[in-house]
Amino acid sequence: MKILVTGGLGFIGSHTVVELQQEGYEVVIIDNLSNSSIEVLDGITAITKIKPHFEQIDLKDKNNVRQFFSNHSDIAGVVHFAASKAVGESVNEPLMYYENNIGTLVYVLQEISKLNFQNFIFSSSCTVYGQADELPITENAPVKPAESPYGNTKQIGEEIIKDTCKVNSDLNSIALRYFNPIGAHPSVKIGELPIGVPQNLVPYITQTGIGMRDQLSVFGGDYPTSDGTAIRDYIHVVDLARAHVVALQRLIDKKNDSNYEVFNLGTGKGSSVLEVIESFNRISGQNLKYSIVDKREGDITAAYAETSKANNILGWKTELTLDDAMDSAWKWEQKIRNS
Ligand code: UFG
């Protein structure tokens, strides 16, 4: 069964390709390599021993998208990762974000509507909840005004899919709202490859550990949490990737309750920034240098998922811990810097 993974050479995309291949799916990857590297294809192949079909296509080029889908009309499902994801960059380049994340989504949905099998998985984010009023966050929590153009593209993306599902009953879609994906594949053959100075906590920690950065700035030490630092739900990227496979299978088996469903993907457990540092110290044997600085603009105090909907309906739950994720992230950092 042929599955298209857009953005399949990116961080979450590549891990999902591995899980799909290991479940026996034939994977076709589209990626424009704007924030990924062609070597990721070798990493995937080294793990699964199957080289996925790859086409370097920019989804902003509508004609290429059309051509691609007419060459692959036998696609049974699409997992759509391709998007820009840097919150800060999106504030400075809003139109680029709307074009990259919204324009391309529209083109892909237009082409999917011509296929026999219209199964579609969308990469969404817990950013749609903003600072939720109640924790843990259920899928019924209200969507709050977006803090950034990036966050807005996820909200608008969900709305576009929902509206399309209303008029196209053949389209079966699941939006997956990720909490904070971290870690790398345990084989250490694929992982996160941030460009420039990392904006996210875990790659910043591992780069500090390896000596590329002097110290970590912990953004905010007076949040109303037990240790004063902000709380997030850090989910191992392999657990996250597995969820895409079960969500897709639900659509293929037509087990979905409606043609637009939403699931949170998190562990259900919140960890503070200091707890993440402690995990890194445990795993690496280091004593990470950090200092507490001002809060980062737009950051929320705490977010962690209520996972029972995904657990019960998808039959999926996380299996890996924060320490597992830090261990793989640390091994990956050491590998990429020493090779
Ligand atoms: N943090 C630091 N120092 C750093 C980097 C981060 O203290 O150098 C802190 C942040 O303040 C936050 C936590 O570590 O409390 C996690 O920060 P990340 O940047 O790793 O993740 P965010 O929760 O800010 O962002 C993530 C995704 C976004 C998504 C957002 C939704 O990266 O794509 O969740 O809330 F929009």
GROMACS .gro file of C-alpha atoms and ligand atoms in nm:
model
  375
    1MET     CA    1   0.000   0.000   0.000
    2LYS     CA    2   0.155   0.327  -0.114
    3ILE     CA    3   0.173   0.616   0.135
    4LEU     CA    4   0.295   0.967   0.055
    5VAL     CA    5   0.489   1.142   0.330
    6THR     CA    6   0.543   1.511   0.256
    7GLY     CA    7   0.838   1.657   0.445
    8GLY     CA    8   0.952   1.298   0.491
    9LEU     CA    9   1.317   1.391   0.538
   10GLY     CA   10   1.244   1.624   0.831
   11PHE     CA   11   1.267   1.539   1.199
   12ILE     CA   12   0.925   1.386   1.263
   13GLY     CA   13   0.872   1.291   0.897
   14SER     CA   14   1.182   1.071   0.878
   15HIS     CA   15   1.095   0.883   1.197
   16THR     CA   16   0.743   0.828   1.064
   17VAL     CA   17   0.876   0.695   0.734
   18VAL     CA   18   1.076   0.436   0.930
   19GLU     CA   19   0.772   0.325   1.129
   20LEU     CA   20   0.555   0.307   0.816
   21GLN     CA   21   0.812   0.099   0.630
   22GLN     CA   22   0.852  -0.131   0.928
   23GLU     CA   23   0.475  -0.188   0.922
   24GLY     CA   24   0.500  -0.290   0.558
   25TYR     CA   25   0.382   0.026   0.381
   26GLU     CA   26   0.548   0.139   0.060
   27VAL     CA   27   0.656   0.497   0.127
   28VAL     CA   28   0.700   0.778  -0.121
   29ILE     CA   29   0.867   1.091   0.014
   30ILE     CA   30   0.835   1.447  -0.113
   31ASP     CA   31   1.066   1.703   0.040
   32ASN     CA   32   1.207   2.032  -0.091
   33LEU     CA   33   1.521   1.997   0.128
   34SER     CA   34   1.472   2.354   0.258
   35ASN     CA   35   1.517   2.240   0.618
   36SER     CA   36   1.641   1.886   0.574
   37SER     CA   37   1.926   1.694   0.419
   38ILE     CA   38   1.933   1.428   0.148
   39GLU     CA   39   2.157   1.215   0.374
   40VAL     CA   40   1.849   1.146   0.588
   41LEU     CA   41   1.740   0.912   0.307
   42ASP     CA   42   2.052   0.701   0.374
   43GLY     CA   43   1.974   0.699   0.748
   44ILE     CA   44   1.621   0.573   0.682
   45THR     CA   45   1.750   0.310   0.439
   46ALA     CA   46   2.016   0.195   0.688
   47ILE     CA   47   1.746   0.132   0.950
   48THR     CA   48   1.480  -0.034   0.737
   49LYS     CA   49   1.695  -0.177   0.454
   50ILE     CA   50   1.438  -0.035   0.213
   51LYS     CA   51   1.513   0.283   0.021
   52PRO     CA   52   1.194   0.489  -0.003
   53HIS     CA   53   1.107   0.647  -0.336
   54PHE     CA   54   1.208   1.014  -0.307
   55GLU     CA   55   1.117   1.317  -0.517
   56GLN     CA   56   1.255   1.663  -0.450
   57ILE     CA   57   0.944   1.870  -0.504
   58ASP     CA   58   0.849   2.208  -0.366
   59LEU     CA   59   0.479   2.195  -0.281
   60LYS     CA   60   0.453   2.569  -0.353
   61ASP     CA   61   0.480   2.480  -0.722
   62LYS     CA   62   0.122   2.385  -0.801
   63ASN     CA   63   0.206   2.231  -1.139
   64ASN     CA   64   0.464   2.000  -0.986
   65VAL     CA   65   0.219   1.894  -0.720
   66ARG     CA   66  -0.042   1.815  -0.986
   67GLN     CA   67   0.210   1.624  -1.193
   68PHE     CA   68   0.329   1.427  -0.892
   69PHE     CA   69  -0.022   1.316  -0.797
   70SER     CA   70  -0.112   1.221  -1.152
   71ASN     CA   71   0.199   1.000  -1.162
   72HIS     CA   72   0.103   0.843  -0.826
   73SER     CA   73  -0.276   0.812  -0.845
   74ASP     CA   74  -0.252   0.484  -0.651
   75ILE     CA   75  -0.160   0.659  -0.326
   76ALA     CA   76  -0.366   0.514  -0.039
   77GLY     CA   77  -0.286   0.783   0.218
   78VAL     CA   78  -0.098   1.108   0.273
   79VAL     CA   79   0.088   1.208   0.589
   80HIS     CA   80   0.149   1.580   0.552
   81PHE     CA   81   0.446   1.716   0.748
   82ALA     CA   82   0.591   1.961   0.497
   83ALA     CA   83   0.581   2.304   0.663
   84SER     CA   84   0.798   2.571   0.818
   85LYS     CA   85   0.813   2.548   1.197
   86ALA     CA   86   1.021   2.821   1.358
   87VAL     CA   87   0.795   3.034   1.576
   88GLY     CA   88   1.030   3.337   1.588
   89GLU     CA   89   1.099   3.332   1.214
   90SER     CA   90   0.726   3.324   1.147
   91VAL     CA   91   0.684   3.655   1.331
   92ASN     CA   92   0.935   3.821   1.096
   93GLU     CA   93   0.824   3.641   0.779
   94PRO     CA   94   0.447   3.595   0.809
   95LEU     CA   95   0.375   3.576   0.437
   96MET     CA   96   0.641   3.313   0.388
   97TYR     CA   97   0.471   3.107   0.660
   98TYR     CA   98   0.123   3.149   0.514
   99GLU     CA   99   0.251   3.053   0.171
  100ASN     CA  100   0.461   2.758   0.293
  101ASN     CA  101   0.210   2.616   0.537
  102ILE     CA  102  -0.130   2.718   0.402
  103GLY     CA  103  -0.081   2.754   0.025
  104THR     CA  104   0.080   2.411   0.004
  105LEU     CA  105  -0.188   2.248   0.219
  106VAL     CA  106  -0.455   2.377  -0.020
  107TYR     CA  107  -0.271   2.237  -0.324
  108VAL     CA  108  -0.225   1.897  -0.160
  109LEU     CA  109  -0.593   1.878  -0.059
  110GLN     CA  110  -0.700   1.976  -0.411
  111GLU     CA  111  -0.499   1.691  -0.556
  112ILE     CA  112  -0.606   1.439  -0.292
  113SER     CA  113  -0.969   1.507  -0.386
  114LYS     CA  114  -0.894   1.342  -0.723
  115LEU     CA  115  -0.766   1.017  -0.568
  116ASN     CA  116  -0.958   0.694  -0.506
  117PHE     CA  117  -0.834   0.683  -0.147
  118GLN     CA  118  -0.852   1.016   0.034
  119ASN     CA  119  -0.687   0.944   0.368
  120PHE     CA  120  -0.507   1.242   0.514
  121ILE     CA  121  -0.305   1.293   0.833
  122PHE     CA  122  -0.220   1.651   0.930
  123SER     CA  123   0.065   1.766   1.156
  124SER     CA  124  -0.090   2.005   1.402
  125SER     CA  125   0.036   2.135   1.733
  126CYS     CA  126  -0.064   2.191   2.093
  127THR     CA  127   0.013   2.554   2.014
  128VAL     CA  128  -0.354   2.580   1.910
  129TYR     CA  129  -0.453   2.568   2.281
  130GLY     CA  130  -0.229   2.859   2.387
  131GLN     CA  131  -0.223   2.869   2.768
  132ALA     CA  132  -0.512   2.634   2.835
  133ASP     CA  133  -0.739   2.711   3.129
  134GLU     CA  134  -0.727   2.353   3.255
  135LEU     CA  135  -0.452   2.093   3.269
  136PRO     CA  136  -0.412   1.831   3.138
  137ILE     CA  137  -0.536   1.964   2.805
  138THR     CA  138  -0.817   1.770   2.637
  139GLU     CA  139  -0.905   1.792   2.270
  140ASN     CA  140  -1.218   1.984   2.374
  141ALA     CA  141  -1.018   2.271   2.522
  142PRO     CA  142  -1.090   2.589   2.328
  143VAL     CA  143  -0.856   2.699   2.054
  144LYS     CA  144  -0.702   3.028   2.169
  145PRO     CA  145  -0.593   3.321   1.948
  146ALA     CA  146  -0.257   3.224   1.800
  147GLU     CA  147   0.058   3.376   1.948
  148SER     CA  148   0.246   3.367   1.617
  149PRO     CA  149   0.189   3.332   1.243
  150TYR     CA  150   0.329   2.977   1.279
  151GLY     CA  151   0.064   2.892   1.538
  152ASN     CA  152  -0.197   3.057   1.320
  153THR     CA  153  -0.102   2.836   1.024
  154LYS     CA  154  -0.178   2.530   1.237
  155GLN     CA  155  -0.517   2.668   1.344
  156ILE     CA  156  -0.607   2.776   0.990
  157GLY     CA  157  -0.478   2.445   0.856
  158GLU     CA  158  -0.716   2.257   1.085
  159GLU     CA  159  -1.005   2.483   0.977
  160ILE     CA  160  -0.928   2.431   0.609
  161ILE     CA  161  -0.933   2.054   0.651
  162LYS     CA  162  -1.251   2.064   0.861
  163ASP     CA  163  -1.429   2.282   0.603
  164THR     CA  164  -1.316   2.057   0.320
  165CYS     CA  165  -1.433   1.745   0.505
  166LYS     CA  166  -1.779   1.901   0.539
  167VAL     CA  167  -1.826   1.918   0.163
  168ASN     CA  168  -1.618   1.618   0.061
  169SER     CA  169  -1.738   1.310   0.245
  170ASP     CA  170  -1.474   1.101   0.065
  171LEU     CA  171  -1.200   1.288   0.247
  172ASN     CA  172  -1.103   1.115   0.571
  173SER     CA  173  -0.876   1.317   0.789
  174ILE     CA  174  -0.707   1.314   1.128
  175ALA     CA  175  -0.527   1.616   1.275
  176LEU     CA  176  -0.261   1.521   1.530
  177ARG     CA  177  -0.177   1.787   1.785
  178TYR     CA  178   0.180   1.730   1.895
  179PHE     CA  179   0.312   1.839   2.229
  180ASN     CA  180   0.696   1.871   2.242
  181PRO     CA  181   0.868   1.610   2.022
  182ILE     CA  182   1.227   1.535   2.123
  183GLY     CA  183   1.488   1.260   2.092
  184ALA     CA  184   1.621   1.057   1.803
  185HIS     CA  185   1.591   0.706   1.662
  186PRO     CA  186   1.755   0.453   1.899
  187SER     CA  187   1.969   0.330   1.608
  188VAL     CA  188   2.121   0.682   1.606
  189LYS     CA  189   2.090   0.686   1.227
  190ILE     CA  190   1.834   0.967   1.212
  191GLY     CA  191   1.756   1.254   1.449
  192GLU     CA  192   1.698   1.626   1.468
  193LEU     CA  193   1.916   1.852   1.251
  194PRO     CA  194   1.848   2.210   1.360
  195ILE     CA  195   1.986   2.480   1.133
  196GLY     CA  196   2.181   2.756   1.311
  197VAL     CA  197   2.125   2.829   1.678
  198PRO     CA  198   1.856   2.591   1.806
  199GLN     CA  199   1.538   2.755   1.931
  200ASN     CA  200   1.414   2.441   2.104
  201LEU     CA  201   1.525   2.327   2.446
  202VAL     CA  202   1.664   1.979   2.387
  203PRO     CA  203   1.890   2.052   2.087
  204TYR     CA  204   2.017   2.358   2.276
  205ILE     CA  205   2.098   2.138   2.576
  206THR     CA  206   2.281   1.874   2.369
  207GLN     CA  207   2.476   2.141   2.178
  208THR     CA  208   2.577   2.294   2.510
  209GLY     CA  209   2.677   1.950   2.637
  210ILE     CA  210   2.899   1.891   2.334
  211GLY     CA  211   3.064   2.233   2.375
  212MET     CA  212   2.910   2.424   2.082
  213ARG     CA  213   2.732   2.666   2.318
  214ASP     CA  214   2.869   2.815   2.640
  215GLN     CA  215   2.560   2.761   2.848
  216LEU     CA  216   2.185   2.720   2.832
  217SER     CA  217   1.965   3.019   2.905
  218VAL     CA  218   1.664   2.898   3.100
  219PHE     CA  219   1.383   3.131   2.998
  220GLY     CA  220   1.205   3.233   3.316
  221GLY     CA  221   1.255   3.121   3.675
  222ASP     CA  222   0.946   3.265   3.838
  223TYR     CA  223   0.665   3.081   3.667
  224PRO     CA  224   0.397   2.959   3.909
  225THR     CA  225   0.531   2.601   3.895
  226SER     CA  226   0.703   2.387   4.158
  227ASP     CA  227   1.056   2.496   4.060
  228GLY     CA  228   0.968   2.822   3.885
  229THR     CA  229   1.047   2.701   3.531
  230ALA     CA  230   0.794   2.634   3.255
  231ILE     CA  231   0.635   2.294   3.206
  232ARG     CA  232   0.592   2.103   2.880
  233ASP     CA  233   0.499   1.752   2.772
  234TYR     CA  234   0.811   1.611   2.603
  235ILE     CA  235   0.728   1.314   2.380
  236HIS     CA  236   0.983   1.080   2.224
  237VAL     CA  237   0.978   1.124   1.846
  238VAL     CA  238   0.956   0.746   1.795
  239ASP     CA  239   0.638   0.726   2.005
  240LEU     CA  240   0.503   1.021   1.808
  241ALA     CA  241   0.592   0.857   1.476
  242ARG     CA  242   0.414   0.534   1.578
  243ALA     CA  243   0.096   0.731   1.642
  244HIS     CA  244   0.090   0.840   1.277
  245VAL     CA  245   0.092   0.478   1.165
  246VAL     CA  246  -0.203   0.381   1.385
  247ALA     CA  247  -0.396   0.696   1.287
  248LEU     CA  248  -0.342   0.622   0.920
  249GLN     CA  249  -0.445   0.259   0.967
  250ARG     CA  250  -0.766   0.382   1.136
  251LEU     CA  251  -0.849   0.581   0.822
  252ILE     CA  252  -0.754   0.300   0.584
  253ASP     CA  253  -0.970   0.055   0.782
  254LYS     CA  254  -1.253   0.314   0.783
  255LYS     CA  255  -1.279   0.288   1.160
  256ASN     CA  256  -1.297   0.664   1.207
  257ASP     CA  257  -1.611   0.799   1.374
  258SER     CA  258  -1.629   1.108   1.155
  259ASN     CA  259  -1.429   1.223   0.854
  260TYR     CA  260  -1.245   1.486   1.062
  261GLU     CA  261  -1.096   1.381   1.393
  262VAL     CA  262  -0.842   1.543   1.627
  263PHE     CA  263  -0.607   1.374   1.872
  264ASN     CA  264  -0.352   1.502   2.121
  265LEU     CA  265  -0.015   1.331   2.105
  266GLY     CA  266   0.173   1.365   2.430
  267THR     CA  267   0.283   1.157   2.727
  268GLY     CA  268   0.036   1.315   2.969
  269LYS     CA  269   0.324   1.408   3.198
  270GLY     CA  270   0.459   1.760   3.234
  271SER     CA  271   0.831   1.823   3.295
  272SER     CA  272   0.990   2.152   3.394
  273VAL     CA  273   1.295   2.293   3.218
  274LEU     CA  274   1.504   2.207   3.525
  275GLU     CA  275   1.375   1.848   3.517
  276VAL     CA  276   1.482   1.819   3.153
  277ILE     CA  277   1.829   1.945   3.249
  278GLU     CA  278   1.840   1.690   3.534
  279SER     CA  279   1.750   1.415   3.289
  280PHE     CA  280   2.032   1.527   3.060
  281ASN     CA  281   2.277   1.530   3.350
  282ARG     CA  282   2.172   1.179   3.453
  283ILE     CA  283   2.215   1.045   3.101
  284SER     CA  284   2.536   1.224   3.007
  285GLY     CA  285   2.714   1.232   3.343
  286GLN     CA  286   2.760   1.606   3.291
  287ASN     CA  287   2.661   1.902   3.500
  288LEU     CA  288   2.509   2.127   3.235
  289LYS     CA  289   2.596   2.494   3.264
  290TYR     CA  290   2.287   2.714   3.265
  291SER     CA  291   2.162   3.043   3.395
  292ILE     CA  292   1.810   3.163   3.451
  293VAL     CA  293   1.722   3.464   3.237
  294ASP     CA  294   1.406   3.657   3.149
  295LYS     CA  295   1.102   3.478   3.014
  296ARG     CA  296   1.087   3.433   2.635
  297GLU     CA  297   0.810   3.639   2.477
  298GLY     CA  298   0.504   3.433   2.387
  299ASP     CA  299   0.595   3.138   2.611
  300ILE     CA  300   0.322   2.985   2.823
  301THR     CA  301   0.355   2.854   3.179
  302ALA     CA  302   0.249   2.495   3.137
  303ALA     CA  303   0.110   2.253   2.880
  304TYR     CA  304   0.065   1.878   2.899
  305ALA     CA  305  -0.176   1.647   2.727
  306GLU     CA  306  -0.479   1.453   2.838
  307THR     CA  307  -0.400   1.141   2.638
  308SER     CA  308  -0.702   0.919   2.698
  309LYS     CA  309  -0.866   0.994   2.363
  310ALA     CA  310  -0.558   0.879   2.172
  311ASN     CA  311  -0.501   0.590   2.416
  312ASN     CA  312  -0.857   0.459   2.393
  313ILE     CA  313  -0.958   0.535   2.037
  314LEU     CA  314  -0.628   0.496   1.854
  315GLY     CA  315  -0.513   0.219   2.087
  316TRP     CA  316  -0.178   0.396   2.116
  317LYS     CA  317   0.025   0.502   2.414
  318THR     CA  318   0.376   0.626   2.468
  319GLU     CA  319   0.631   0.364   2.567
  320LEU     CA  320   0.948   0.570   2.601
  321THR     CA  321   1.051   0.800   2.885
  322LEU     CA  322   1.209   1.143   2.907
  323ASP     CA  323   1.540   0.972   2.991
  324ASP     CA  324   1.507   0.748   2.683
  325ALA     CA  325   1.454   1.057   2.471
  326MET     CA  326   1.747   1.243   2.626
  327ASP     CA  327   1.969   0.939   2.586
  328SER     CA  328   1.893   0.912   2.215
  329ALA     CA  329   1.921   1.290   2.163
  330TRP     CA  330   2.260   1.291   2.337
  331LYS     CA  331   2.391   0.992   2.138
  332TRP     CA  332   2.272   1.159   1.818
  333GLU     CA  333   2.443   1.488   1.905
  334GLN     CA  334   2.770   1.305   1.974
  335LYS     CA  335   2.742   1.113   1.648
  336ILE     CA  336   2.675   1.413   1.423
  337ARG     CA  337   2.954   1.620   1.578
  338ASN     CA  338   3.210   1.340   1.564
  339SER     CA  339   3.143   1.222   1.209
  340UFG     N1  340   1.362   2.696   2.673
  340UFG     C1  341   1.464   2.749   2.749
  340UFG     N2  342   1.581   2.778   2.686
  340UFG     C2  343   1.602   2.757   2.554
  340UFG     C3  344   1.495   2.701   2.477
  340UFG     C4  345   1.376   2.675   2.542
  340UFG     O1  346   1.452   2.770   2.869
  340UFG     O2  347   1.710   2.787   2.502
  340UFG     C5  348   1.236   2.663   2.741
  340UFG     C6  349   1.117   2.739   2.686
  340UFG     O3  350   1.104   2.863   2.750
  340UFG     C7  351   1.003   2.642   2.716
  340UFG     C8  352   1.068   2.505   2.706
  340UFG     O4  353   1.208   2.528   2.719
  340UFG     O5  354   0.960   2.660   2.848
  340UFG     C9  355   1.042   2.437   2.574
  340UFG     O6  356   1.077   2.526   2.471
  340UFG     P1  357   1.084   2.479   2.318
  340UFG     O7  358   1.125   2.597   2.236
  340UFG     O8  359   1.163   2.354   2.306
  340UFG     O9  360   0.934   2.437   2.288
  340UFG     P2  361   0.802   2.528   2.296
  340UFG    O10  362   0.714   2.461   2.395
  340UFG    O11  363   0.829   2.670   2.313
  340UFG    O12  364   0.754   2.513   2.145
  340UFG    C10  365   0.698   2.396   2.101
  340UFG    C11  366   0.725   2.377   1.953
  340UFG    C12  367   0.654   2.480   1.872
  340UFG    C13  368   0.509   2.490   1.912
  340UFG    C14  369   0.497   2.509   2.062
  340UFG    C15  370   0.356   2.502   2.107
  340UFG    O13  371   0.863   2.385   1.925
  340UFG    O14  372   0.660   2.441   1.738
  340UFG    O15  373   0.564   2.403   2.128
  340UFG    O16  374   0.342   2.541   2.238
  340UFG     F1  375   0.449   2.594   1.854
   0.00000   0.00000   0.00000
